[in-house]
Amino acid sequence: MTNRIHPLLIVMTILVYIFLLGPLIIIFGASVSDTTFLAFPPQGLTLHWFENIWEISAFRRTIVTSLQVAFLGTFFALLIGIPAAYALNRHRIYLPGWLSTLFVLPILVPEIVIGFSLLRSVNVGLGAPVFVSLLIGHTLLVLPYVVRVISASLASFDFSIEEAAISLGSLPVKSFFTIVLPNIRAGVIAAFILAFITSINDVSVSLFLTGPGISTLPIQILAHVEQFFDPTVASVSVLLMGLTIIVMVIVERTLGLTIVAK
Amino acid sequence: MNKITGWILSSPATLAVSLFLIIPVAATISFTFTAPGGTFAPYVDFFASGFQRTVLWRTFEIAALTTVISLIFGLLTAFVVSRSPPWMKSVLIVLAVFPLLTGVVVRSFAWLIILGRNGVLNNSLEWLGIIERPLALLYSQTAVVLALIYIFIPLMILVLIGVLENIPDDLLQASASLGASPTKTFIQVILPLATPGLIVGAVLVFTASFTSYATPHLLGGTRQMMMGTFLHQRAMTSFDWVSASTVAAIMVVVIVTTVLVMTRIAKRLNPMAS
């Protein structure tokens, strides 16, 4: 069957993949150029722009904030998302169908609208500190991924094992932690990684929820590009790509990448 | 007992979504109806302005172009990937997932390096002697569409690989052995079976491009304002929250309508469903 694909289609596919990966290679090249402006191919090689990331305090600060928000936001999303996914699968017959729709609502509503609405209601309306509203925004942003991925792994879990434990006298809470959770470990890892990557790269929700002093890395990148057109941003981008590669290797080792492709 | 447990376990997430999504977004939308000047005044104002109509129309146009081009190339690419040998298929899937996991800012920024005045493209064209002076490629509709295709085509490819993989090889062989040319098989067998997947992919790409911010901001500037960049400008530069909320409300209506209508059509067209 494979040898029957038209050669033109294969050429086109190769071109599409060059289109997909070429720009990322160009960023890499630009990040090591020793010019003070963005250039590709690089004129001379230097790692100066990577050092520059740490020298610019705004980048240092926003990297820390981004990591904090991504870890905490993902943690809170797992904290509320795992019980919700569990309830949806275990107690499905008792719960209305719209509940599962409710948890993916943050994907349906445009992110930029969520960000703006949170700014109006939580930040300005309730007078919440910038960091708190940013954290709320990110928790909400990643919740759908958590509920979906965990639901997918719970769907293939045989709840009769848990029932057996409970009927033998184990407390429901204990049986959840000793029986259910270890069985859906892969799903929890996948949910964590997917949520973390989503949060660290987010622009549209963060856009309205960052303020003077507290900003996230992608927002800082946007601000930096507008003022300076130097290779520092290319270096930051390379770091973010490095993070993505590390994550992909972890996922590949633990679960296989197909889970992300879903 | 079980019923109560189910409700208790799902309540924290329900509460979070209600408090921090439904109520704030509902407040933003209802805010546009309580503005001074009458119930629909902000909407009348929005559509009365030629500039704002242009922004809305441009957003539709850019999102539609992005969707159609991604659909064509995504389908053909996904077809080749889905019919390649297993080892190659996994390599190609990994290569499509990688850009998807790299953030939108990073990937939009890449096009800034490519399309800039001293960018890769201008330099190459000058070096080849095709042009004498750098072309102004940035801040055009083409730049925005190109970058949006770049950003969302992996999504389309991945959705369609999943769909095309489910079409059994036997079916294509049967079609070929009955005398259909590969092109005919593609149009008469593969395309109808892939239609629900194509709709899902199209909805994903359309809604994502329609609501994008970073890409039109970086590559379109103020000249190619789209609904997302316009909302931000209204809220944070003009501090006109009524107008910003109106833009937000229009975006919600467009997206929710698109998703509801298209998923319904996709369900109806699904030949696999009994």
Short mmCIF file of C-alpha atoms in Angstrom, two decimals, chain B residues 32-234:
data_model
loop_
_atom_site.label_atom_id
_atom_site.label_comp_id
_atom_site.label_asym_id
_atom_site.label_seq_id
_atom_site.Cartn_x
_atom_site.Cartn_y
_atom_site.Cartn_z
CA THR B 32 -22.44 45.54 27.59
CA PHE B 33 -26.23 45.57 28.08
CA THR B 34 -26.19 47.98 31.01
CA ALA B 35 -23.97 50.56 29.33
CA PRO B 36 -25.33 54.11 29.09
CA GLY B 37 -27.22 54.90 25.89
CA GLY B 38 -29.60 51.97 25.74
CA THR B 39 -29.51 48.18 25.84
CA PHE B 40 -27.81 47.50 22.55
CA ALA B 41 -25.91 50.79 22.29
CA PRO B 42 -22.39 49.25 22.43
CA TYR B 43 -23.30 46.85 19.61
CA VAL B 44 -24.83 49.62 17.51
CA ASP B 45 -21.63 51.62 18.10
CA PHE B 46 -19.47 48.63 17.17
CA PHE B 47 -21.19 47.96 13.88
CA ALA B 48 -21.59 51.66 13.07
CA SER B 49 -17.84 52.09 12.87
CA GLY B 50 -16.29 51.13 9.54
CA PHE B 51 -12.95 50.48 11.23
CA GLN B 52 -14.46 48.04 13.73
CA ARG B 53 -16.43 46.25 11.01
CA THR B 54 -13.14 45.90 9.13
CA VAL B 55 -11.46 44.37 12.19
CA LEU B 56 -14.26 41.82 12.55
CA TRP B 57 -14.29 41.04 8.83
CA ARG B 58 -10.50 40.80 8.70
CA THR B 59 -10.54 38.37 11.61
CA PHE B 60 -13.09 36.18 9.80
CA GLU B 61 -11.06 36.37 6.59
CA ILE B 62 -7.71 35.53 8.21
CA ALA B 63 -9.20 32.68 10.27
CA ALA B 64 -11.00 31.25 7.23
CA LEU B 65 -7.92 31.44 4.99
CA THR B 66 -5.78 29.84 7.68
CA THR B 67 -8.35 27.07 8.12
CA VAL B 68 -8.75 26.28 4.42
CA ILE B 69 -5.02 26.19 3.65
CA SER B 70 -4.28 24.15 6.79
CA LEU B 71 -7.09 21.80 5.83
CA ILE B 72 -5.72 21.11 2.34
CA PHE B 73 -2.06 20.66 3.27
CA GLY B 74 -2.93 19.04 6.61
CA LEU B 75 -5.10 16.42 4.92
CA LEU B 76 -2.51 15.50 2.29
CA THR B 77 0.30 15.39 4.85
CA ALA B 78 -1.77 13.35 7.30
CA PHE B 79 -2.64 10.93 4.50
CA VAL B 80 1.02 10.30 3.69
CA VAL B 81 1.89 10.00 7.41
CA SER B 82 -0.98 7.60 8.13
CA ARG B 83 0.09 5.32 5.26
CA SER B 84 3.82 5.30 6.05
CA PRO B 85 5.62 2.39 7.76
CA PRO B 86 5.21 2.30 11.58
CA TRP B 87 8.69 3.53 12.54
CA MET B 88 8.47 6.46 10.16
CA LYS B 89 4.96 7.25 11.29
CA SER B 90 6.09 7.65 14.89
CA VAL B 91 9.01 9.86 13.86
CA LEU B 92 6.69 12.06 11.81
CA ILE B 93 4.17 12.29 14.67
CA VAL B 94 6.93 13.31 17.11
CA LEU B 95 8.12 15.97 14.64
CA ALA B 96 4.57 17.36 14.43
CA VAL B 97 4.05 17.29 18.22
CA PHE B 98 7.28 19.17 18.91
CA PRO B 99 6.26 22.49 17.34
CA LEU B 100 2.83 22.10 18.92
CA LEU B 101 4.40 21.95 22.38
CA THR B 102 6.65 24.93 21.63
CA GLY B 103 4.83 28.08 22.64
CA VAL B 104 2.94 30.38 20.33
CA VAL B 105 5.20 33.35 21.17
CA VAL B 106 8.35 31.44 20.26
CA ARG B 107 6.88 30.22 17.00
CA SER B 108 5.48 33.63 16.00
CA PHE B 109 8.84 35.15 16.86
CA ALA B 110 10.52 32.75 14.42
CA TRP B 111 8.55 34.38 11.59
CA LEU B 112 9.74 37.78 12.74
CA ILE B 113 13.30 36.59 12.02
CA ILE B 114 12.25 35.15 8.67
CA LEU B 115 10.07 38.00 7.36
CA GLY B 116 11.89 40.99 8.87
CA ARG B 117 13.53 43.74 6.81
CA ASN B 118 16.91 42.06 7.28
CA GLY B 119 15.26 38.70 7.69
CA VAL B 120 16.13 35.33 6.25
CA LEU B 121 13.78 35.65 3.31
CA ASN B 122 14.83 39.17 2.25
CA ASN B 123 18.51 38.30 2.62
CA SER B 124 18.14 35.16 0.53
CA LEU B 125 16.21 36.92 -2.20
CA GLU B 126 18.79 39.72 -2.32
CA TRP B 127 21.65 37.23 -2.38
CA LEU B 128 19.98 35.41 -5.25
CA GLY B 129 19.62 38.71 -7.06
CA ILE B 130 15.84 38.44 -7.30
CA ILE B 131 15.25 41.71 -5.47
CA GLU B 132 17.42 44.78 -4.99
CA ARG B 133 15.88 46.31 -1.93
CA PRO B 134 14.30 44.45 1.01
CA LEU B 135 10.56 43.92 0.69
CA ALA B 136 8.18 44.98 3.43
CA LEU B 137 6.89 41.54 4.31
CA LEU B 138 5.93 42.10 7.93
CA TYR B 139 2.70 43.69 9.15
CA SER B 140 0.77 42.34 6.20
CA GLN B 141 -2.20 40.01 6.08
CA THR B 142 -0.02 37.42 4.30
CA ALA B 143 2.47 37.44 7.18
CA VAL B 144 -0.27 36.85 9.75
CA VAL B 145 -1.93 34.07 7.74
CA LEU B 146 1.41 32.37 7.04
CA ALA B 147 2.38 32.39 10.72
CA LEU B 148 -1.07 31.22 11.82
CA ILE B 149 -0.92 28.31 9.36
CA TYR B 150 2.52 27.51 10.73
CA ILE B 151 1.17 27.53 14.28
CA PHE B 152 -2.03 25.55 13.75
CA ILE B 153 -1.25 23.10 10.96
CA PRO B 154 0.34 20.57 13.39
CA LEU B 155 -3.01 20.45 15.19
CA MET B 156 -4.77 19.68 11.92
CA ILE B 157 -2.19 17.05 10.93
CA LEU B 158 -2.47 15.25 14.28
CA VAL B 159 -6.28 15.24 14.29
CA LEU B 160 -6.38 13.92 10.72
CA ILE B 161 -3.72 11.23 11.24
CA GLY B 162 -6.00 9.82 13.95
CA VAL B 163 -8.98 9.85 11.59
CA LEU B 164 -7.18 8.47 8.52
CA GLU B 165 -5.56 5.68 10.52
CA ASN B 166 -9.00 4.35 11.31
CA ILE B 167 -9.80 3.87 7.63
CA PRO B 168 -8.90 0.24 6.96
CA ASP B 169 -6.37 -0.51 4.22
CA ASP B 170 -8.75 -3.19 2.86
CA LEU B 171 -11.18 -0.50 1.83
CA LEU B 172 -8.57 1.28 -0.28
CA GLN B 173 -7.41 -1.98 -1.79
CA ALA B 174 -11.00 -2.93 -2.61
CA SER B 175 -11.49 0.42 -4.30
CA ALA B 176 -8.26 0.01 -6.29
CA SER B 177 -9.03 -3.58 -7.31
CA LEU B 178 -12.41 -2.43 -8.57
CA GLY B 179 -10.56 -0.14 -10.95
CA ALA B 180 -10.64 3.24 -9.20
CA SER B 181 -7.60 5.46 -9.71
CA PRO B 182 -5.79 6.63 -6.53
CA THR B 183 -7.26 10.11 -7.02
CA LYS B 184 -10.75 8.68 -7.36
CA THR B 185 -10.26 6.51 -4.28
CA PHE B 186 -9.08 9.57 -2.38
CA ILE B 187 -12.09 11.65 -3.38
CA GLN B 188 -14.80 9.00 -3.25
CA VAL B 189 -13.66 6.75 -0.40
CA ILE B 190 -11.23 8.59 1.88
CA LEU B 191 -12.72 12.08 1.79
CA PRO B 192 -16.27 11.11 2.86
CA LEU B 193 -14.92 8.93 5.68
CA ALA B 194 -12.60 11.71 6.84
CA THR B 195 -15.23 14.48 6.74
CA PRO B 196 -16.17 14.41 10.46
CA GLY B 197 -12.46 14.62 11.30
CA LEU B 198 -11.96 17.42 8.81
CA ILE B 199 -14.75 19.35 10.50
CA VAL B 200 -13.22 18.83 13.95
CA GLY B 201 -9.82 19.97 12.65
CA ALA B 202 -11.36 22.96 10.90
CA VAL B 203 -13.23 24.03 14.04
CA LEU B 204 -10.06 23.79 16.13
CA VAL B 205 -7.99 25.83 13.67
CA PHE B 206 -10.74 28.37 12.97
CA THR B 207 -11.53 29.10 16.63
CA ALA B 208 -7.85 29.21 17.57
CA SER B 209 -6.97 31.63 14.76
CA PHE B 210 -10.08 33.73 15.33
CA THR B 211 -9.13 34.31 18.98
CA SER B 212 -5.34 34.47 18.57
CA TYR B 213 -3.40 37.31 20.11
CA ALA B 214 0.38 36.85 20.00
CA THR B 215 0.67 36.14 16.26
CA PRO B 216 -1.35 39.11 14.91
CA HIS B 217 0.30 41.29 17.57
CA LEU B 218 3.85 40.40 16.49
CA LEU B 219 3.39 39.94 12.74
CA GLY B 220 0.42 42.16 11.98
CA GLY B 221 1.13 45.11 14.25
CA THR B 222 -1.54 47.77 14.51
CA ARG B 223 -2.19 47.62 10.78
CA GLN B 224 -3.58 44.09 10.80
CA MET B 225 -5.60 44.31 13.99
CA MET B 226 -7.71 41.24 14.69
CA MET B 227 -10.44 40.82 17.32
CA GLY B 228 -7.96 39.60 19.96
CA THR B 229 -5.45 42.39 19.50
CA PHE B 230 -8.32 44.89 19.21
CA LEU B 231 -9.82 43.71 22.53
CA HIS B 232 -6.46 44.20 24.22
CA GLN B 233 -5.98 47.64 22.67
CA ARG B 234 -9.49 48.78 23.72
#
